[in-house]
CSV table of C-alpha atoms and ligand atoms in Angstrom, one decimal:
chain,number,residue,atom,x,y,z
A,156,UNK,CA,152.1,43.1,-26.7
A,157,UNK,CA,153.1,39.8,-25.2
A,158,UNK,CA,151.0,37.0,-25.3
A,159,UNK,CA,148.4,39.2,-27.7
A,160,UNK,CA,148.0,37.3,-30.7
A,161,UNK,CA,146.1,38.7,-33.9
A,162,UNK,CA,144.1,36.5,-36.0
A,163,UNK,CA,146.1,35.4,-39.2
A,164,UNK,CA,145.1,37.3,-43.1
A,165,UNK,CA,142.5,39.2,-43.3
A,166,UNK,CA,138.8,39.5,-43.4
A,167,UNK,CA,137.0,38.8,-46.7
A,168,UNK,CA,133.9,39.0,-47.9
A,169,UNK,CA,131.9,37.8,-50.7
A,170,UNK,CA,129.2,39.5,-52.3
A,171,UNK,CA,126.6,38.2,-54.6
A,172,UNK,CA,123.5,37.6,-55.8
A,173,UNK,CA,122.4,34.6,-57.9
A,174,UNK,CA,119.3,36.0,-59.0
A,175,UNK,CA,121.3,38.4,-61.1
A,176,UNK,CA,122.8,35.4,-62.8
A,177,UNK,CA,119.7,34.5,-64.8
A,178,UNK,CA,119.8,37.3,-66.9
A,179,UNK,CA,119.9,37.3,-70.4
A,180,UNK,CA,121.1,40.1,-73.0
A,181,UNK,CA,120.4,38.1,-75.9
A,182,UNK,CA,121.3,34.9,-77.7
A,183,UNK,CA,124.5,35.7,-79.5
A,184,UNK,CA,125.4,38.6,-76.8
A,185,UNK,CA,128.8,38.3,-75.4
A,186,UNK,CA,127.7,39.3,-72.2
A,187,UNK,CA,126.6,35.9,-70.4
A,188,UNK,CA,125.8,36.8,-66.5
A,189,UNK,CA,125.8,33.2,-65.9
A,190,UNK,CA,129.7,33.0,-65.9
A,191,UNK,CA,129.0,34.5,-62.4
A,192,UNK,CA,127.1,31.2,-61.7
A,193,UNK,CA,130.0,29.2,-63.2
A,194,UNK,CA,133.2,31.0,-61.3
A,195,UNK,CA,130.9,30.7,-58.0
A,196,UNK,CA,130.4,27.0,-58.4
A,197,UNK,CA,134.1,27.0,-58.8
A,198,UNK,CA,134.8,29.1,-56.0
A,199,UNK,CA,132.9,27.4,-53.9
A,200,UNK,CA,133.9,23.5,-54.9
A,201,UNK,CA,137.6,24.6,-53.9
A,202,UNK,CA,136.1,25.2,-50.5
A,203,UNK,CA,136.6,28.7,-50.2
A,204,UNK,CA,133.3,29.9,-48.5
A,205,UNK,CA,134.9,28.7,-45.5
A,206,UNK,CA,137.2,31.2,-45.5
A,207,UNK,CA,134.7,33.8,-46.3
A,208,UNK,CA,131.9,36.3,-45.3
A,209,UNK,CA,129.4,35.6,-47.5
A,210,UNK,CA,126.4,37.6,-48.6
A,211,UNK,CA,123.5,37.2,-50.5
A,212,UNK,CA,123.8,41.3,-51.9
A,213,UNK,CA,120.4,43.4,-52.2
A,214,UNK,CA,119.3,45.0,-54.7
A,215,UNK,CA,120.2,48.7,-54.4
A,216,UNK,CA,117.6,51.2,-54.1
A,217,UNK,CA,116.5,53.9,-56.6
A,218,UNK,CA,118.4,56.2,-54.0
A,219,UNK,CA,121.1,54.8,-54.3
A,220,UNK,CA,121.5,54.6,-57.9
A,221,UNK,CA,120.8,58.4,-57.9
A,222,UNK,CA,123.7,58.7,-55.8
A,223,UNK,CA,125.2,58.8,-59.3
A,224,UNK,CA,122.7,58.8,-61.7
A,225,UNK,CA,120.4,61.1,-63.5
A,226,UNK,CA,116.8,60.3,-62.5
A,227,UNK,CA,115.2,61.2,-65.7
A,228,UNK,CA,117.8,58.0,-67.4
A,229,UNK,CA,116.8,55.7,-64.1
A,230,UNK,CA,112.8,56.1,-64.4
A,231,UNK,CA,113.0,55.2,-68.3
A,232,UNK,CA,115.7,52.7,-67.1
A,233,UNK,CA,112.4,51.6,-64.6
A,234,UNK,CA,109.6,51.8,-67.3
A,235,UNK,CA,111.4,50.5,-70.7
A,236,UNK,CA,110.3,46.9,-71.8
A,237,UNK,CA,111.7,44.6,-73.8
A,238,UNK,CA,110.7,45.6,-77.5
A,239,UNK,CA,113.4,44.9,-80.1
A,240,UNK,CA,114.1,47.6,-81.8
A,241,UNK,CA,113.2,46.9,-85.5
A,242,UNK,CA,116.0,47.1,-87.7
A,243,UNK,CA,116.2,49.8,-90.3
A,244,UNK,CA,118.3,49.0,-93.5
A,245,UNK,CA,117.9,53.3,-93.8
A,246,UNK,CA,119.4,54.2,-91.1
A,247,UNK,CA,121.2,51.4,-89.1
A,248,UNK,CA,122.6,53.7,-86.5
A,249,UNK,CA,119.2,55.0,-85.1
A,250,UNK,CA,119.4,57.4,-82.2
A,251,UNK,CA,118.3,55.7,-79.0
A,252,UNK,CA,117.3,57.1,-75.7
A,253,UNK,CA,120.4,57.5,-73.4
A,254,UNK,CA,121.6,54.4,-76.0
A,255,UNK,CA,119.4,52.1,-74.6
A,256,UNK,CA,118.2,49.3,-76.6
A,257,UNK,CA,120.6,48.4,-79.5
A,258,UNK,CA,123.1,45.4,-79.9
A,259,UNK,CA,125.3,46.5,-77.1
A,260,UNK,CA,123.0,47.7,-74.1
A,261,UNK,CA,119.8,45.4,-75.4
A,262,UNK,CA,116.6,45.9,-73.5
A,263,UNK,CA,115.7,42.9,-71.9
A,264,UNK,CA,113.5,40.9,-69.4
A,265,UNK,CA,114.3,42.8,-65.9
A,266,UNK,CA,116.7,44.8,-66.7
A,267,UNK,CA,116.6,47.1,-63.9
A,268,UNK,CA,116.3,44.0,-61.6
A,269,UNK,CA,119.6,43.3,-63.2
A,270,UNK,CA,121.5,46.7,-62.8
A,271,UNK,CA,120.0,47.2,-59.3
A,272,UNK,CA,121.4,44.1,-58.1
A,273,UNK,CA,125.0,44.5,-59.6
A,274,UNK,CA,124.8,48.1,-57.8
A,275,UNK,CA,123.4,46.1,-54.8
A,276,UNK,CA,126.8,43.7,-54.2
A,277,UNK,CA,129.0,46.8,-54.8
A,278,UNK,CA,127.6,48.7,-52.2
A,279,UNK,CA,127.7,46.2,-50.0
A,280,UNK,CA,130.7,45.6,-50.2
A,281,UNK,CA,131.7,49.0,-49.9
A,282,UNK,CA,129.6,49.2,-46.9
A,283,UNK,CA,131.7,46.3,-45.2
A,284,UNK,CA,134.7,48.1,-45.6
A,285,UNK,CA,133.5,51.5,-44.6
A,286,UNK,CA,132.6,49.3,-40.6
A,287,UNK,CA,136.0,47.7,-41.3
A,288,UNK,CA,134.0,44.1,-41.0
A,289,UNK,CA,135.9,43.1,-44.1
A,290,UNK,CA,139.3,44.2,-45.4
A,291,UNK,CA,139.0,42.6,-48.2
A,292,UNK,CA,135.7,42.9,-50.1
A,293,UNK,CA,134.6,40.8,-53.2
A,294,UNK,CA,132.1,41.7,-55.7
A,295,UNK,CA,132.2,40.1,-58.7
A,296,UNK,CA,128.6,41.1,-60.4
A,297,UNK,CA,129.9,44.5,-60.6
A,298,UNK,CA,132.7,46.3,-62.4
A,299,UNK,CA,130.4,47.8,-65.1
A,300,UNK,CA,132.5,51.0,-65.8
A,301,UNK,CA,131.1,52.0,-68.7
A,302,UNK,CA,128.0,53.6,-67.6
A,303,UNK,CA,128.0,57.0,-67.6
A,304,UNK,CA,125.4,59.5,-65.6
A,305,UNK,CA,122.7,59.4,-68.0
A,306,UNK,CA,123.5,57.3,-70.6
A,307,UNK,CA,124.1,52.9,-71.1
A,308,UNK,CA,127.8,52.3,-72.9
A,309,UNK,CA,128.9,48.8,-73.9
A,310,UNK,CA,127.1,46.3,-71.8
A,311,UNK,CA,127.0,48.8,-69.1
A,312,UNK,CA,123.9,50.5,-67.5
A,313,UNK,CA,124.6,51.3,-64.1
A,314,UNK,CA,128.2,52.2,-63.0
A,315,UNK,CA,128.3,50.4,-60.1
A,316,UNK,CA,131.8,51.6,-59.4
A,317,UNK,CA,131.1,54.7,-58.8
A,318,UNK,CA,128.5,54.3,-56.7
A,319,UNK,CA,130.6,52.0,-54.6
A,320,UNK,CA,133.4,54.2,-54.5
A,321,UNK,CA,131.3,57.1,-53.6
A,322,UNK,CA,130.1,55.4,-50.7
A,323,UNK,CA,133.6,54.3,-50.1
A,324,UNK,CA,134.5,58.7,-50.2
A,325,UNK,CA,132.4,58.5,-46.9
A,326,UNK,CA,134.4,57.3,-44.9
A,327,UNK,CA,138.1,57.3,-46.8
A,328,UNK,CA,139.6,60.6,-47.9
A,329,UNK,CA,141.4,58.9,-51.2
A,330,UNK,CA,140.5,56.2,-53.1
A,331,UNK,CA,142.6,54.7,-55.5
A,332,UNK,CA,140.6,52.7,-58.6
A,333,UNK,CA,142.5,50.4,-60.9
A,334,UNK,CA,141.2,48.9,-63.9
A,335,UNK,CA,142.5,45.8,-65.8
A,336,UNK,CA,139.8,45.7,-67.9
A,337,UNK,CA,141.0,45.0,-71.7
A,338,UNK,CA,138.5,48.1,-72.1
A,339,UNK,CA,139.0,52.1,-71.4
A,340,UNK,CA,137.4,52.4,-67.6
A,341,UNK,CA,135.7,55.9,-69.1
A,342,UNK,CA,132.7,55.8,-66.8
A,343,UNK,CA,134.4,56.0,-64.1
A,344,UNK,CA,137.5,58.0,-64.9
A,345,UNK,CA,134.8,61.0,-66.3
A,346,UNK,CA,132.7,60.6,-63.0
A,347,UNK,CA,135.4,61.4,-60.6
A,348,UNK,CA,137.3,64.1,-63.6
A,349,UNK,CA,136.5,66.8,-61.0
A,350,UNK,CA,138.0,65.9,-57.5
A,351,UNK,CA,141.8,65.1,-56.1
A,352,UNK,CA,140.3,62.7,-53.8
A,353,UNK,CA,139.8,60.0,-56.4
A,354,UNK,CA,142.5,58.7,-58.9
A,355,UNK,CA,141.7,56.2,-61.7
A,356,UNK,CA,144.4,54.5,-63.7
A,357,UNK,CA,142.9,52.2,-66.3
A,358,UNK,CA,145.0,50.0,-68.7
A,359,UNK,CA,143.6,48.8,-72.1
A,360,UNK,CA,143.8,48.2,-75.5
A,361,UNK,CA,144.1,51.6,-77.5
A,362,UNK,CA,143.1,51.7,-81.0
A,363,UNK,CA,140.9,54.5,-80.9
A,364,UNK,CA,139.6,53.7,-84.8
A,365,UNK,CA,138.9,49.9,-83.7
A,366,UNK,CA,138.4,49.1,-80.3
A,367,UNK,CA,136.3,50.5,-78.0
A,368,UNK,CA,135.7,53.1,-76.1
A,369,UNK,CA,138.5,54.5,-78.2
A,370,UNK,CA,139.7,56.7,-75.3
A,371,UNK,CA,142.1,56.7,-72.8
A,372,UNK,CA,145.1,58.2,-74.8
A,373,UNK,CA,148.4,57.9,-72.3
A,374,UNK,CA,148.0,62.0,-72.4
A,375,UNK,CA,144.5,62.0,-71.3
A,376,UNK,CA,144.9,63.1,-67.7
A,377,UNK,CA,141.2,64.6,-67.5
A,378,UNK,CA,140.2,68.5,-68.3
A,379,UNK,CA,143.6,70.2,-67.1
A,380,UNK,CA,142.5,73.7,-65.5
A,381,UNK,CA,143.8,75.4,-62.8
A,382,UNK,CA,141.1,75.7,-61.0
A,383,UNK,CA,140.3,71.5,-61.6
A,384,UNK,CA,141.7,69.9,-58.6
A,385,UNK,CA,141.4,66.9,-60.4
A,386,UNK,CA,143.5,67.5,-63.0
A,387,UNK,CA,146.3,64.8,-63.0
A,388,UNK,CA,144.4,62.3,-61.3
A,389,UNK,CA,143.1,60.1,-64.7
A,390,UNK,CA,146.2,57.8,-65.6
A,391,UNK,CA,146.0,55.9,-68.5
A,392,UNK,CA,147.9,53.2,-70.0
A,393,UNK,CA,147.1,52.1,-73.3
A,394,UNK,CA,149.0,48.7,-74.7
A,395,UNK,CA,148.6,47.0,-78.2
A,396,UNK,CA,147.2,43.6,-78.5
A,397,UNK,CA,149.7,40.5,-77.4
A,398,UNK,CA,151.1,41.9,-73.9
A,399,UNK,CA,152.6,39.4,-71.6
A,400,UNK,CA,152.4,38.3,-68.1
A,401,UNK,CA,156.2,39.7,-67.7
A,402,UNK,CA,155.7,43.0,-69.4
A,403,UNK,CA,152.1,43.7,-67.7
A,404,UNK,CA,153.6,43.2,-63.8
A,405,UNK,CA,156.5,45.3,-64.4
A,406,UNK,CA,154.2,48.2,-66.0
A,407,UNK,CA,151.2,47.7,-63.1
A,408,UNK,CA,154.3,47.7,-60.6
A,409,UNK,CA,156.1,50.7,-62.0
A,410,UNK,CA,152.7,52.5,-62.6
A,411,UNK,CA,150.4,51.8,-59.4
A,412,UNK,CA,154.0,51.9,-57.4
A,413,UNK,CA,154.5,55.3,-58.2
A,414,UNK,CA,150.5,56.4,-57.7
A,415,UNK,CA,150.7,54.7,-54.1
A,416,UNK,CA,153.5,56.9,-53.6
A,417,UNK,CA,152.4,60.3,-54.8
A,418,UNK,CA,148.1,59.9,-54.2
A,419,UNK,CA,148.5,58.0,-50.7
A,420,UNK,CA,145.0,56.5,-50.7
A,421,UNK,CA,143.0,55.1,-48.1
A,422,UNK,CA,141.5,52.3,-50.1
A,423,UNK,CA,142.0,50.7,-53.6
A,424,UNK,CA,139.2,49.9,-56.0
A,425,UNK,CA,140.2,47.2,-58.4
A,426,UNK,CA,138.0,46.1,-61.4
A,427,UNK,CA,139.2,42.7,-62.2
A,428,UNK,CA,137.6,42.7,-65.7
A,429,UNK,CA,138.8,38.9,-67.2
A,430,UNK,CA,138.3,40.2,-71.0
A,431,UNK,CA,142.3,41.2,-71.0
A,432,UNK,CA,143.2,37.2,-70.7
A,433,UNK,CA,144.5,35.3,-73.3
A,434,UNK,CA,141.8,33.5,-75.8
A,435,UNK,CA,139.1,36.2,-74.8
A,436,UNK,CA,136.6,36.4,-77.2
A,437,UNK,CA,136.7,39.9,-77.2
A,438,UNK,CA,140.1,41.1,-75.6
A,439,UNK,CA,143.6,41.1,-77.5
A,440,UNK,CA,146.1,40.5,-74.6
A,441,UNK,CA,148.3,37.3,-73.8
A,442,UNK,CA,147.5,37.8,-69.7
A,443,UNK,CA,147.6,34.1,-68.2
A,444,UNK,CA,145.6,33.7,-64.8
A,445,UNK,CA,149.0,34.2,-62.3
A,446,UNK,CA,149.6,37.7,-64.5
A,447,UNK,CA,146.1,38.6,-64.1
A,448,UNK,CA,146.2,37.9,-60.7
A,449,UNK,CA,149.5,39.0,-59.7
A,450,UNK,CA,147.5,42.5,-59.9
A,451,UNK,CA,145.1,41.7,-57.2
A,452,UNK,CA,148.2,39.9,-55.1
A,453,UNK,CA,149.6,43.6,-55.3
A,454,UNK,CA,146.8,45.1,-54.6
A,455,UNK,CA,146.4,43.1,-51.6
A,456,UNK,CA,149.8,43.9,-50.2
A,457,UNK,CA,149.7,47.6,-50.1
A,458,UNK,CA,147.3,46.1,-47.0
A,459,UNK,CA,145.1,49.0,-47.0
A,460,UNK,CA,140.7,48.5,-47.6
A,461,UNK,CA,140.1,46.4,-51.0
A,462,UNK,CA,137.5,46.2,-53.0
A,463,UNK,CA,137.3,43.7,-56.0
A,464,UNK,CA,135.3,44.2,-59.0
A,465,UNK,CA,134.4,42.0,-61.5
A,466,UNK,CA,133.7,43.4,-64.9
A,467,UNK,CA,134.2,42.1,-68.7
A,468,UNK,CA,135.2,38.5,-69.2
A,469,UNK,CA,133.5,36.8,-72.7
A,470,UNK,CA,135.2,33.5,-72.3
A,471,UNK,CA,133.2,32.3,-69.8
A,472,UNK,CA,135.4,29.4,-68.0
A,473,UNK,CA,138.6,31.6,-68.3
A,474,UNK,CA,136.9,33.8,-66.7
A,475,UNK,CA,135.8,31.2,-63.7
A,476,UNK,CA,139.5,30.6,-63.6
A,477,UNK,CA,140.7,34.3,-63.2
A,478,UNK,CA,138.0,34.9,-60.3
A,479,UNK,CA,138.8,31.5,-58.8
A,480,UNK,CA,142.3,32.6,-58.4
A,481,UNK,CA,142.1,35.9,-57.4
A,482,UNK,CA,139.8,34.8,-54.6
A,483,UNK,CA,142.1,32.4,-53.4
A,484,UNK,CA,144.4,35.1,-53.2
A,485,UNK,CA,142.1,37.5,-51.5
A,486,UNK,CA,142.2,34.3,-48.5
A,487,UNK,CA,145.5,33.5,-48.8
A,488,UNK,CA,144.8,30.1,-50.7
A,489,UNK,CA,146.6,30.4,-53.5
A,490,UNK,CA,149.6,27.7,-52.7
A,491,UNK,CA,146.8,25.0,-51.4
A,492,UNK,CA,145.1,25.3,-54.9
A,493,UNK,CA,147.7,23.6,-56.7
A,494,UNK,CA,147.5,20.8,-55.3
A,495,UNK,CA,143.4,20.0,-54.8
A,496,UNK,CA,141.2,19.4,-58.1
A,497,UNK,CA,137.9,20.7,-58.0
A,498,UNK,CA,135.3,17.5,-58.3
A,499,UNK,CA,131.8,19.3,-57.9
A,500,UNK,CA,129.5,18.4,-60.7
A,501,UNK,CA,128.6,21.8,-62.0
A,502,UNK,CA,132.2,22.8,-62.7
A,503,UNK,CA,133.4,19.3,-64.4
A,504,UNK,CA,130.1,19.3,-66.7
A,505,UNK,CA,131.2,22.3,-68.0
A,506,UNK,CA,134.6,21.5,-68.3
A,507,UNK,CA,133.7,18.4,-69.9
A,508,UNK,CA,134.2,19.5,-73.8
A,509,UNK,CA,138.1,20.5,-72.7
A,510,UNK,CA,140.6,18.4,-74.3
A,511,UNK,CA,143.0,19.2,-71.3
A,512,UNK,CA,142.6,18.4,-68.1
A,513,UNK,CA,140.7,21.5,-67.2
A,514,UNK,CA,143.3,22.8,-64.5
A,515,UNK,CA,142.3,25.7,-63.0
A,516,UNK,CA,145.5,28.2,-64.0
A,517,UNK,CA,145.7,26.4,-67.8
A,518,UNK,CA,143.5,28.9,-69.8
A,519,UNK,CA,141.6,28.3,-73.2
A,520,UNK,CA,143.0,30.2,-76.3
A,521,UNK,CA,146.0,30.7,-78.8
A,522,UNK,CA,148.4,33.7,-77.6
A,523,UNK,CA,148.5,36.7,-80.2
A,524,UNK,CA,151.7,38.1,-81.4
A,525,UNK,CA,153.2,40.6,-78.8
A,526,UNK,CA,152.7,44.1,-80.5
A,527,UNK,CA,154.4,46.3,-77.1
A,528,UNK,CA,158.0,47.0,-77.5
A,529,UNK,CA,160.0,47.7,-73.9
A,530,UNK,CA,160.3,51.2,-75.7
A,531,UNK,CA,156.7,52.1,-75.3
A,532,UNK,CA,156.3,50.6,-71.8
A,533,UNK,CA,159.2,52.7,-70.6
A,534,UNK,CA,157.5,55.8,-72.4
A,535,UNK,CA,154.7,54.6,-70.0
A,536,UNK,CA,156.2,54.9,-67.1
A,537,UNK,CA,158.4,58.1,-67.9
A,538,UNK,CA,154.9,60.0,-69.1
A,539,UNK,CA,153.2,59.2,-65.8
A,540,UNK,CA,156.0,59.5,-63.3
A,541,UNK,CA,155.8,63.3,-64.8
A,542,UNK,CA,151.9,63.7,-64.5
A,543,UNK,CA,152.4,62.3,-60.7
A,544,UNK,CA,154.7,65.3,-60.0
A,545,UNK,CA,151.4,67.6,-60.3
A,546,UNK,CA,149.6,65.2,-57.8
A,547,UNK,CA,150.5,66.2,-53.8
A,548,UNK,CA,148.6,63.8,-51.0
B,1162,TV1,C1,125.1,41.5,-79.7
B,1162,TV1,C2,125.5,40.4,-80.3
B,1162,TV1,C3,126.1,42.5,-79.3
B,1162,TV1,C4,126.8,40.1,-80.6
B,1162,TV1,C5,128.4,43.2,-79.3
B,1162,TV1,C6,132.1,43.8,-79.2
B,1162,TV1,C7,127.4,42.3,-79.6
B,1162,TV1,C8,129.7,42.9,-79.6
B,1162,TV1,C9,127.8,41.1,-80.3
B,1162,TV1,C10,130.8,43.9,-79.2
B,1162,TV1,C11,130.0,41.7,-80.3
B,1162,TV1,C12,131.6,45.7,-78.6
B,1162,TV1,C13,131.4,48.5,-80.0
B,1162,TV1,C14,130.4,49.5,-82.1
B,1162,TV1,C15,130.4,50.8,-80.6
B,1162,TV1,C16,130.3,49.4,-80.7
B,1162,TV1,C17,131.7,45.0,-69.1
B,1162,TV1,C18,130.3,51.9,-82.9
B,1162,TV1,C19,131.6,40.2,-81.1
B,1162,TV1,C20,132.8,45.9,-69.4
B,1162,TV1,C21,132.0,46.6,-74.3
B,1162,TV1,C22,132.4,46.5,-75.7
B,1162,TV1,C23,133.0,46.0,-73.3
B,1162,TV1,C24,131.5,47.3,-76.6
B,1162,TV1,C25,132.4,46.0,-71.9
B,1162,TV1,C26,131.8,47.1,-78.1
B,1162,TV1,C27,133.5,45.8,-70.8
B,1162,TV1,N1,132.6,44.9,-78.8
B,1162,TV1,N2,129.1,40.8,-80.6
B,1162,TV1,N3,130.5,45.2,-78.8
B,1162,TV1,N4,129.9,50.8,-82.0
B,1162,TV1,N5,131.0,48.0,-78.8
B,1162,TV1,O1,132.5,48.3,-80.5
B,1162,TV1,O2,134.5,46.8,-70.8
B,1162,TV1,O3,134.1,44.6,-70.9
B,1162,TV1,O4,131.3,41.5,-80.6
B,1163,CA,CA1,141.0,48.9,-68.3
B,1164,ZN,ZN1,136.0,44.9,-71.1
């Protein structure tokens, strides 16, 4: 209408918690929750909360993390205290209680304090989408999608996800998630194995004898039955080590393209996981921060409900960069970045030991050689433009 004019970009909002940030899983663990503390101080020294809703997340309740999970997994969760779990020359591989307490998923001080909160900011942020106070909804303590119902996987306890997106089901009929995780998203592609009205496409590293999870095969589509309606709706796209920027926007183009196409969702879910950047300590790709990002920019343009995850990330300022970024994107920021240096004290003391000027798109690390041939990318798309056939909206 004439005269009408609507307010410019969209609503975001910022979720998190900075008592979750002084958590510890261990000395040499390459888990570090403060590199929540760091990409915050970043986030905010750019002058970003401006633009922002933010929210100091609570900490969900035991409810609410028995939206997903089991409860008799939650009350040891609950009860569990921090003993170190002796090591046995004998038997190295002991069996733990829902794998709770060796070198990946350590017990530690306040661990549930930990997992509740992480659940906490995802559900909030859910929540703010579900009112529509927020189209845009940022929740970079969670993205844990590892945890499975009854059972702590790889640095993962809660699956915060899927409590997130289950509150998200509420409200939206289809819900897309994404995962750019350098790691398999198998929490949450197995939690949601059984309905049509989620569909998870997760790309990764696949090397099922050397890097973990070791599933998500690019013919793992979920337990195909007739009477499954959601068969079809797990996508996976495994890559080799060494993929670029160029190869990894045409593939998350091609691929989440199509699945906008086919699935029609309401909403996207996007775990934003920083481990598949160049120089990760533990992830193998050659992803710069504008590739990484140019998957949330997408995201963001399909200009339905967003929810952003964070997830792995073992380089700790890279992974301040990459969240930095891909809020700026989230406000429409991006193009002012370039030209502003951030000069708050927390980020240049850490920033300090660079020999480069620590620019916030320059990222740490030597890129790998390029294992992915265009052969196998196409094979990609070609297997998964034939699963989407089976998948009606
Ligand atoms: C303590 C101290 C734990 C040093 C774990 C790397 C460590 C790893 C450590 C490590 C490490 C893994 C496995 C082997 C399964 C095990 C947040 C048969 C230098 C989402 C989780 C990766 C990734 C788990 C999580 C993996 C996420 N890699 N040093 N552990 N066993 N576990 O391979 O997707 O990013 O590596
Ligand atoms: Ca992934
Ligand atoms: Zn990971």
């Amino acid at each position: 209408e004439a005269g009408v004019t609507r307010p410019k970009g969209y609503n975001v909002s910022f979720h998190c918690n900075p008592d979750m940030e002084k958590h510890h899983f261990g000395q040499t663990h390459p888990m570090k929750p403060w590199r929540l503390t760091l990409s915050k101080s970043l986030i905010y020294s750019y002058g970003m909360s401006f633009a922002m809703d933010n929210y100091i997340s609570r900490a969900a309740t035991y409810e609410e993390l028995a939206s997903f999970h089991a409860t008799d997994y939650l009350d040891f969760l609950g009860t569990v205290l921090p003993e170190p779990v002796p090591f046995d020359v004998e038997n190295p591989n002991p069996d733990l209680k829902f794998n709770l307490g060796g070198s990946d998923c350590p017990l530690f001080e306040g661990l549930y304090d930990y997992c509740s909160m992480s659940a906490g900011g995802a559900l909030d942020a859910a929540r703010k989408l579900c009112t529509k106070q927020s189209d845009i909804a940022i929740a970079w303590g969670g993205g844990l999608h590892h945890a499975k119902k009854s059972e702590a996987s790889g640095f993962c306890y809660i699956n915060d996800i899927v409590i997130a997106i289950l509150q998200l089901l509420r409200c939206y009929p289809r819900v897309l998630y994404i995962d750019i995780d350098v790691h398999h998203g198998d929490g949450v592609e197995e939690a949601f194995f059984s309905t049509d009205r989620v569909m998870t496409v997760s790309f990764h590293k696949y090397d099922p004898q050397n890097f973990f999870p070791g599933t998500g095969a690019l013919d793992d589509n979920g337990p195909q039955s007739e009477h499954n309606p959601g068969s079809h709706h797990a996508i996976n796209v495994p890559l080799n080590d060494g993929i670029t920027d160029e190869q990894y926007d045409w593939l998350f183009n091609s691929v989440i393209g199509k699945c906008i196409e086919k699935f029609r969702p309401s909403a996207i879910a996007l775990q934003c996981g920083a481990d598949s950047l160049a120089g990760d300590r533990l992830g193998r790709f050659n992803l710069q921060v504008q590739g990484h990002g140019a998957c949330v920019d997408f995201c963001k343009r399909v200009g339905i409900p967003l929810i952003l995850f964070g997830g792995g990330g073992y380089t700790p300022r890279n992974v301040a960069r990459a969240w930095t970024y891909e809020t700026s994107i989230a406000i429409d920021h991006q193009d002012k970045l370039k030209h502003m240096i951030p000069t708050h004290t927390p980020w240049r003391d850490h920033f300090r030991h660079e020999t480069l000027f620590p620019t916030l798109e320059q990222i740490l690390g030597e890129p790998r050689p390029n294992r992915n041939t265009q052969k196998k990318l196409q094979d990609i798309v070609q297997h998964v433009t034939e699963q989407l056939r089976f998948v009606q909206a």
